[in-house]
PDB file of C-alpha atoms in Angstrom:
ATOM      1  CA  MET A   1     -11.826   8.198  58.308  1.00 46.00           C
ATOM      2  CA  ASN A   2     -11.719  11.665  59.825  1.00 46.00           C
ATOM      3  CA  THR A   3     -13.521  14.686  58.417  1.00 40.00           C
ATOM      4  CA  THR A   4     -10.631  15.833  56.232  1.00 44.00           C
ATOM      5  CA  ASP A   5     -10.644  12.473  54.437  1.00 75.00           C
ATOM      6  CA  TYR A   6     -13.940  13.409  52.809  1.00 83.00           C
ATOM      7  CA  THR A   7     -12.442  16.397  50.987  1.00 89.00           C
ATOM      8  CA  PRO A   8     -12.454  14.604  47.594  1.00 93.00           C
ATOM      9  CA  LEU A   9     -16.197  13.948  47.892  1.00 94.00           C
ATOM     10  CA  LEU A  10     -17.025  17.530  48.838  1.00 94.00           C
ATOM     11  CA  LEU A  11     -14.742  18.941  46.166  1.00 95.00           C
ATOM     12  CA  SER A  12     -16.135  16.622  43.491  1.00 95.00           C
ATOM     13  CA  LEU A  13     -19.704  17.641  44.332  1.00 95.00           C
ATOM     14  CA  LYS A  14     -18.682  21.304  44.319  1.00 95.00           C
ATOM     15  CA  VAL A  15     -16.897  21.078  40.961  1.00 96.00           C
ATOM     16  CA  ALA A  16     -19.622  18.960  39.330  1.00 95.00           C
ATOM     17  CA  GLY A  17     -22.387  21.177  40.736  1.00 95.00           C
ATOM     18  CA  ILE A  18     -20.880  24.467  39.537  1.00 97.00           C
ATOM     19  CA  SER A  19     -19.922  23.068  36.140  1.00 97.00           C
ATOM     20  CA  THR A  20     -23.403  21.595  35.663  1.00 96.00           C
ATOM     21  CA  VAL A  21     -25.054  24.968  36.296  1.00 97.00           C
ATOM     22  CA  ILE A  22     -22.744  26.628  33.756  1.00 97.00           C
ATOM     23  CA  VAL A  23     -23.199  23.852  31.195  1.00 97.00           C
ATOM     24  CA  PHE A  24     -26.984  23.858  31.621  1.00 97.00           C
ATOM     25  CA  ILE A  25     -27.286  27.596  30.988  1.00 97.00           C
ATOM     26  CA  VAL A  26     -24.799  27.796  28.107  1.00 97.00           C
ATOM     27  CA  GLY A  27     -25.861  24.498  26.524  1.00 97.00           C
ATOM     28  CA  THR A  28     -29.555  25.392  26.651  1.00 97.00           C
ATOM     29  CA  PHE A  29     -28.887  28.818  25.155  1.00 96.00           C
ATOM     30  CA  PHE A  30     -26.894  27.559  22.183  1.00 96.00           C
ATOM     31  CA  ALA A  31     -29.125  24.538  21.596  1.00 96.00           C
ATOM     32  CA  HIS A  32     -32.219  26.748  21.428  1.00 94.00           C
ATOM     33  CA  LEU A  33     -30.443  29.309  19.274  1.00 93.00           C
ATOM     34  CA  PHE A  34     -29.188  26.747  16.764  1.00 93.00           C
ATOM     35  CA  ALA A  35     -32.376  24.654  16.710  1.00 89.00           C
ATOM     36  CA  ARG A  36     -34.275  27.279  14.726  1.00 82.00           C
ATOM     37  CA  LYS A  37     -31.499  28.931  12.742  1.00 84.00           C
ATOM     38  CA  GLN A  38     -29.536  27.891   9.681  1.00 84.00           C
ATOM     39  CA  PHE A  39     -26.382  29.794   8.797  1.00 85.00           C
ATOM     40  CA  PHE A  40     -23.046  29.287   7.133  1.00 88.00           C
ATOM     41  CA  GLY A  41     -20.599  27.528   9.428  1.00 88.00           C
ATOM     42  CA  LYS A  42     -23.232  26.082  11.763  1.00 91.00           C
ATOM     43  CA  SER A  43     -22.030  22.512  11.264  1.00 92.00           C
ATOM     44  CA  VAL A  44     -18.443  23.593  11.999  1.00 94.00           C
ATOM     45  CA  ILE A  45     -19.452  25.241  15.273  1.00 95.00           C
ATOM     46  CA  GLU A  46     -21.529  22.234  16.324  1.00 94.00           C
ATOM     47  CA  SER A  47     -18.616  19.947  15.504  1.00 94.00           C
ATOM     48  CA  LEU A  48     -16.416  22.023  17.788  1.00 95.00           C
ATOM     49  CA  PHE A  49     -19.043  21.778  20.535  1.00 95.00           C
ATOM     50  CA  LEU A  50     -19.039  17.981  20.284  1.00 95.00           C
ATOM     51  CA  LEU A  51     -15.299  17.528  19.741  1.00 95.00           C
ATOM     52  CA  PRO A  52     -14.490  16.781  23.422  1.00 95.00           C
ATOM     53  CA  LEU A  53     -16.624  13.631  23.091  1.00 92.00           C
ATOM     54  CA  VAL A  54     -14.168  12.014  20.695  1.00 93.00           C
ATOM     55  CA  LEU A  55     -10.856  13.489  21.844  1.00 94.00           C
ATOM     56  CA  PRO A  56      -8.765  11.825  24.565  1.00 93.00           C
ATOM     57  CA  PRO A  57      -9.208  13.737  27.853  1.00 92.00           C
ATOM     58  CA  THR A  58      -5.463  14.440  27.964  1.00 92.00           C
ATOM     59  CA  VAL A  59      -5.710  16.202  24.587  1.00 95.00           C
ATOM     60  CA  VAL A  60      -8.592  18.309  25.891  1.00 96.00           C
ATOM     61  CA  GLY A  61      -6.557  19.053  29.019  1.00 95.00           C
ATOM     62  CA  PHE A  62      -3.527  20.038  26.947  1.00 95.00           C
ATOM     63  CA  GLY A  63      -5.649  22.451  24.921  1.00 95.00           C
ATOM     64  CA  LEU A  64      -7.038  23.980  28.096  1.00 95.00           C
ATOM     65  CA  LEU A  65      -3.520  24.275  29.491  1.00 93.00           C
ATOM     66  CA  ILE A  66      -2.460  26.206  26.386  1.00 94.00           C
ATOM     67  CA  LEU A  67      -5.428  28.544  26.812  1.00 94.00           C
ATOM     68  CA  PHE A  68      -5.497  28.981  30.591  1.00 94.00           C
ATOM     69  CA  GLY A  69      -1.839  28.558  31.551  1.00 90.00           C
ATOM     70  CA  LYS A  70       0.120  31.540  32.899  1.00 87.00           C
ATOM     71  CA  GLN A  71       1.432  32.192  29.400  1.00 88.00           C
ATOM     72  CA  GLY A  72      -1.810  31.169  27.694  1.00 89.00           C
ATOM     73  CA  TRP A  73      -4.090  33.443  25.719  1.00 90.00           C
ATOM     74  CA  ILE A  74      -6.793  33.550  28.389  1.00 93.00           C
ATOM     75  CA  GLY A  75      -4.733  32.626  31.436  1.00 91.00           C
ATOM     76  CA  SER A  76      -2.258  35.497  31.054  1.00 92.00           C
ATOM     77  CA  TRP A  77      -5.149  37.956  30.630  1.00 92.00           C
ATOM     78  CA  LEU A  78      -6.923  36.683  33.748  1.00 91.00           C
ATOM     79  CA  LEU A  79      -3.710  36.836  35.739  1.00 89.00           C
ATOM     80  CA  GLU A  80      -2.826  40.346  34.596  1.00 89.00           C
ATOM     81  CA  TRP A  81      -6.223  41.990  34.925  1.00 92.00           C
ATOM     82  CA  PHE A  82      -7.930  40.036  37.704  1.00 89.00           C
ATOM     83  CA  ASP A  83      -5.016  38.311  39.448  1.00 89.00           C
ATOM     84  CA  VAL A  84      -6.800  34.977  38.914  1.00 88.00           C
ATOM     85  CA  GLN A  85      -4.787  31.830  38.327  1.00 90.00           C
ATOM     86  CA  VAL A  86      -6.583  28.860  36.790  1.00 92.00           C
ATOM     87  CA  VAL A  87      -3.845  26.225  36.689  1.00 92.00           C
ATOM     88  CA  PHE A  88      -3.539  24.117  39.867  1.00 92.00           C
ATOM     89  CA  THR A  89      -6.784  25.448  41.364  1.00 93.00           C
ATOM     90  CA  TRP A  90     -10.307  24.111  41.763  1.00 94.00           C
ATOM     91  CA  ILE A  91     -11.352  26.679  39.153  1.00 94.00           C
ATOM     92  CA  GLY A  92      -9.301  24.725  36.653  1.00 94.00           C
ATOM     93  CA  ALA A  93     -11.172  21.574  37.663  1.00 95.00           C
ATOM     94  CA  VAL A  94     -14.476  23.361  37.008  1.00 96.00           C
ATOM     95  CA  ILE A  95     -13.340  24.532  33.573  1.00 96.00           C
ATOM     96  CA  ALA A  96     -12.206  21.023  32.627  1.00 96.00           C
ATOM     97  CA  SER A  97     -15.508  19.605  33.826  1.00 96.00           C
ATOM     98  CA  VAL A  98     -17.467  22.199  31.831  1.00 97.00           C
ATOM     99  CA  VAL A  99     -15.629  21.431  28.602  1.00 97.00           C
ATOM    100  CA  VAL A 100     -15.979  17.636  28.777  1.00 96.00           C
ATOM    101  CA  SER A 101     -19.616  17.632  29.899  1.00 96.00           C
ATOM    102  CA  PHE A 102     -20.891  20.392  27.601  1.00 97.00           C
ATOM    103  CA  PRO A 103     -21.381  18.088  24.564  1.00 97.00           C
ATOM    104  CA  LEU A 104     -23.780  15.863  26.533  1.00 96.00           C
ATOM    105  CA  MET A 105     -25.901  18.843  27.549  1.00 97.00           C
ATOM    106  CA  TYR A 106     -25.857  20.362  24.090  1.00 97.00           C
ATOM    107  CA  GLN A 107     -26.861  17.121  22.358  1.00 95.00           C
ATOM    108  CA  SER A 108     -29.758  16.475  24.733  1.00 95.00           C
ATOM    109  CA  ALA A 109     -30.991  20.073  24.603  1.00 96.00           C
ATOM    110  CA  SER A 110     -30.643  20.292  20.827  1.00 95.00           C
ATOM    111  CA  ALA A 111     -32.689  17.124  20.303  1.00 94.00           C
ATOM    112  CA  ALA A 112     -35.314  18.367  22.766  1.00 94.00           C
ATOM    113  CA  PHE A 113     -35.769  21.740  21.049  1.00 95.00           C
ATOM    114  CA  GLN A 114     -35.806  20.250  17.546  1.00 93.00           C
ATOM    115  CA  ASN A 115     -38.661  17.926  18.523  1.00 92.00           C
ATOM    116  CA  ILE A 116     -40.909  20.854  19.470  1.00 91.00           C
ATOM    117  CA  ASP A 117     -43.599  21.676  16.923  1.00 90.00           C
ATOM    118  CA  VAL A 118     -42.530  25.057  15.573  1.00 89.00           C
ATOM    119  CA  ARG A 119     -46.178  25.887  14.844  1.00 91.00           C
ATOM    120  CA  LEU A 120     -46.822  26.261  18.567  1.00 91.00           C
ATOM    121  CA  GLU A 121     -44.102  28.886  18.842  1.00 91.00           C
ATOM    122  CA  ASN A 122     -45.271  30.697  15.704  1.00 90.00           C
ATOM    123  CA  ALA A 123     -48.830  30.792  17.014  1.00 92.00           C
ATOM    124  CA  ALA A 124     -47.633  32.478  20.196  1.00 91.00           C
ATOM    125  CA  ARG A 125     -45.639  35.014  18.194  1.00 90.00           C
ATOM    126  CA  THR A 126     -48.660  35.914  16.068  1.00 92.00           C
ATOM    127  CA  MET A 127     -50.508  36.647  19.305  1.00 91.00           C
ATOM    128  CA  GLY A 128     -47.842  39.171  20.266  1.00 90.00           C
ATOM    129  CA  ALA A 129     -45.663  37.084  22.567  1.00 89.00           C
ATOM    130  CA  SER A 130     -42.025  38.160  22.798  1.00 92.00           C
ATOM    131  CA  GLU A 131     -39.215  35.716  22.048  1.00 91.00           C
ATOM    132  CA  TRP A 132     -38.410  35.457  25.744  1.00 93.00           C
ATOM    133  CA  ARG A 133     -42.040  34.643  26.581  1.00 94.00           C
ATOM    134  CA  VAL A 134     -42.216  32.054  23.792  1.00 93.00           C
ATOM    135  CA  PHE A 135     -39.114  30.407  25.209  1.00 94.00           C
ATOM    136  CA  ARG A 136     -40.252  30.601  28.836  1.00 92.00           C
ATOM    137  CA  THR A 137     -43.835  29.415  28.350  1.00 93.00           C
ATOM    138  CA  ILE A 138     -43.573  27.037  25.379  1.00 93.00           C
ATOM    139  CA  ALA A 139     -40.090  25.947  24.346  1.00 93.00           C
ATOM    140  CA  PHE A 140     -38.581  25.430  27.793  1.00 93.00           C
ATOM    141  CA  PRO A 141     -41.478  23.472  29.347  1.00 91.00           C
ATOM    142  CA  LEU A 142     -41.846  21.216  26.288  1.00 91.00           C
ATOM    143  CA  ALA A 143     -38.103  20.603  26.106  1.00 93.00           C
ATOM    144  CA  TRP A 144     -37.708  20.093  29.864  1.00 91.00           C
ATOM    145  CA  PRO A 145     -37.487  16.261  29.820  1.00 88.00           C
ATOM    146  CA  GLY A 146     -34.580  16.409  27.373  1.00 91.00           C
ATOM    147  CA  LEU A 147     -32.975  19.275  29.264  1.00 93.00           C
ATOM    148  CA  LEU A 148     -33.197  17.378  32.525  1.00 91.00           C
ATOM    149  CA  ALA A 149     -31.607  14.316  30.934  1.00 91.00           C
ATOM    150  CA  GLY A 150     -28.735  16.453  29.690  1.00 93.00           C
ATOM    151  CA  LEU A 151     -28.367  18.094  33.086  1.00 93.00           C
ATOM    152  CA  VAL A 152     -28.161  14.768  34.926  1.00 92.00           C
ATOM    153  CA  LEU A 153     -25.721  13.250  32.429  1.00 92.00           C
ATOM    154  CA  SER A 154     -23.567  16.391  32.558  1.00 95.00           C
ATOM    155  CA  PHE A 155     -23.423  16.194  36.334  1.00 94.00           C
ATOM    156  CA  ALA A 156     -22.420  12.529  36.216  1.00 92.00           C
ATOM    157  CA  ARG A 157     -19.767  13.255  33.583  1.00 94.00           C
ATOM    158  CA  GLY A 158     -18.387  16.180  35.572  1.00 93.00           C
ATOM    159  CA  LEU A 159     -18.260  14.032  38.682  1.00 93.00           C
ATOM    160  CA  GLY A 160     -16.074  11.456  36.972  1.00 92.00           C
ATOM    161  CA  GLU A 161     -13.783  13.746  34.992  1.00 93.00           C
ATOM    162  CA  PHE A 162     -10.095  12.894  35.368  1.00 93.00           C
ATOM    163  CA  GLY A 163      -7.782  13.362  32.372  1.00 92.00           C
ATOM    164  CA  ALA A 164      -8.432  17.015  31.516  1.00 94.00           C
ATOM    165  CA  THR A 165      -8.606  17.898  35.212  1.00 94.00           C
ATOM    166  CA  LEU A 166      -5.213  16.322  35.878  1.00 93.00           C
ATOM    167  CA  MET A 167      -3.659  18.322  33.037  1.00 93.00           C
ATOM    168  CA  LEU A 168      -5.165  21.666  34.048  1.00 93.00           C
ATOM    169  CA  ALA A 169      -5.744  21.517  37.806  1.00 93.00           C
ATOM    170  CA  GLY A 170      -3.114  18.962  38.792  1.00 90.00           C
ATOM    171  CA  TYR A 171      -3.249  17.075  42.059  1.00 90.00           C
ATOM    172  CA  ILE A 172      -3.026  19.191  45.198  1.00 89.00           C
ATOM    173  CA  PRO A 173      -4.476  17.531  48.337  1.00 87.00           C
ATOM    174  CA  GLY A 174      -7.231  19.661  49.799  1.00 84.00           C
ATOM    175  CA  LYS A 175      -7.446  21.873  46.699  1.00 88.00           C
ATOM    176  CA  THR A 176      -7.827  19.834  43.528  1.00 90.00           C
ATOM    177  CA  ASP A 177      -8.119  16.248  44.777  1.00 91.00           C
ATOM    178  CA  THR A 178     -11.457  15.199  43.342  1.00 94.00           C
ATOM    179  CA  ILE A 179     -12.570  11.574  43.716  1.00 95.00           C
ATOM    180  CA  PRO A 180     -11.038  10.362  40.414  1.00 95.00           C
ATOM    181  CA  MET A 181      -7.771  12.031  41.431  1.00 94.00           C
ATOM    182  CA  ALA A 182      -7.904  10.479  44.877  1.00 93.00           C
ATOM    183  CA  ILE A 183      -8.429   7.028  43.340  1.00 94.00           C
ATOM    184  CA  TYR A 184      -5.541   7.333  40.902  1.00 94.00           C
ATOM    185  CA  PHE A 185      -2.991   8.604  43.392  1.00 93.00           C
ATOM    186  CA  ALA A 186      -4.147   6.210  46.101  1.00 93.00           C
ATOM    187  CA  VAL A 187      -3.417   3.320  43.724  1.00 95.00           C
ATOM    188  CA  GLU A 188      -0.092   4.915  42.765  1.00 93.00           C
ATOM    189  CA  SER A 189       0.942   5.025  46.422  1.00 92.00           C
ATOM    190  CA  GLY A 190      -0.305   1.499  47.140  1.00 93.00           C
ATOM    191  CA  GLN A 191      -3.246   2.603  49.328  1.00 93.00           C
ATOM    192  CA  MET A 192      -5.667   0.077  47.869  1.00 94.00           C
ATOM    193  CA  GLU A 193      -8.165   0.295  50.740  1.00 93.00           C
ATOM    194  CA  LYS A 194      -8.488   4.037  50.261  1.00 93.00           C
ATOM    195  CA  ALA A 195      -8.800   3.626  46.494  1.00 93.00           C
ATOM    196  CA  THR A 196     -11.491   0.972  46.930  1.00 95.00           C
ATOM    197  CA  PHE A 197     -13.455   3.254  49.251  1.00 94.00           C
ATOM    198  CA  TRP A 198     -13.550   6.061  46.695  1.00 95.00           C
ATOM    199  CA  VAL A 199     -14.346   3.674  43.853  1.00 95.00           C
ATOM    200  CA  VAL A 200     -17.394   2.454  45.782  1.00 95.00           C
ATOM    201  CA  ILE A 201     -18.468   6.043  46.480  1.00 94.00           C
ATOM    202  CA  ILE A 202     -18.221   7.265  42.886  1.00 94.00           C
ATOM    203  CA  VAL A 203     -19.826   4.110  41.469  1.00 94.00           C
ATOM    204  CA  ALA A 204     -22.704   4.531  43.922  1.00 94.00           C
ATOM    205  CA  LEU A 205     -23.130   8.187  42.965  1.00 92.00           C
ATOM    206  CA  GLY A 206     -23.033   7.480  39.246  1.00 89.00           C
ATOM    207  CA  PHE A 207     -25.324   4.458  39.497  1.00 92.00           C
ATOM    208  CA  SER A 208     -27.908   6.270  41.606  1.00 92.00           C
ATOM    209  CA  THR A 209     -27.849   9.235  39.222  1.00 88.00           C
ATOM    210  CA  ILE A 210     -28.519   7.062  36.166  1.00 87.00           C
ATOM    211  CA  MET A 211     -31.114   4.987  38.045  1.00 89.00           C
ATOM    212  CA  TRP A 212     -33.001   8.132  39.026  1.00 88.00           C
ATOM    213  CA  LEU A 213     -32.916   9.406  35.453  1.00 84.00           C
ATOM    214  CA  ASN A 214     -34.258   6.094  34.111  1.00 83.00           C
ATOM    215  CA  TRP A 215     -37.000   6.032  36.762  1.00 86.00           C
ATOM    216  CA  TRP A 216     -38.010   9.603  36.034  1.00 82.00           C
ATOM    217  CA  SER A 217     -38.032   8.963  32.279  1.00 76.00           C
ATOM    218  CA  ARG A 218     -40.274   5.897  32.630  1.00 78.00           C
ATOM    219  CA  ARG A 219     -42.593   7.747  34.980  1.00 79.00           C
ATOM    220  CA  SER A 220     -42.860  10.720  32.620  1.00 71.00           C
ATOM    221  CA  LEU A 221     -43.511   8.451  29.635  1.00 63.00           C
ATOM    222  CA  GLN A 222     -46.216   6.561  31.499  1.00 70.00           C
ATOM    223  CA  ARG A 223     -47.866   9.802  32.572  1.00 71.00           C
ATOM    224  CA  TYR A 224     -47.768  11.050  28.990  1.00 57.00           C
ATOM    225  CA  LYS A 225     -49.422   7.848  27.766  1.00 55.00           C
ATOM    226  CA  ASN A 226     -52.110   8.062  30.451  1.00 65.00           C
ATOM    227  CA  GLU A 227     -52.889  11.666  29.572  1.00 60.00           C
ATOM    228  CA  GLY A 228     -53.095  10.737  25.903  1.00 49.00           C
ATOM    229  CA  VAL A 229     -55.709   8.052  26.517  1.00 42.00           C
TER     230      VAL A 229
END
């Protein structure tokens, strides 16, 4: 394989990396916000957050196409004001990856923040700590194991995204051909050796990601038990 043959790998890492950063920031923000607040419509909003988990990826992709297409609500605005086209670009692949991986980050972060003893945060507030300082010095460090789990799972999910990406970004060699895309179209064209190569690569990446997360979780749990003795 020459250098250009590795474009799907580089593009997949780029898309998954950018989407993971976005998902981590947004997911952590909303999870922390909702963990301590009760308001009318909260369950509806959370259901919308988690909806991509149960919808077929093509349905998610169709919804994104309606929103970000040239005639879409957001797509037409971006095109008119910023001359930015989302459809058939790597940006579209990032957006698709963000949407499908966000529920994993939100669930992990929400569980992590809800398990924090609220009395610790209240004690800091009574001592004059601002909300940002309470979050930075108490909530975030205590929730970090759950946040890291969500981050890793979001990256793995973004790396393997296919259906929504195909609908929104399409398949353009050198521009939107992530590894899942390369596998599908290699099989379609009868290039089984090429498809097998990319299958091995993405399985290895996904397996090593999950293995690292399991190792880190066991190590953290053991350290917690040792400190508690």
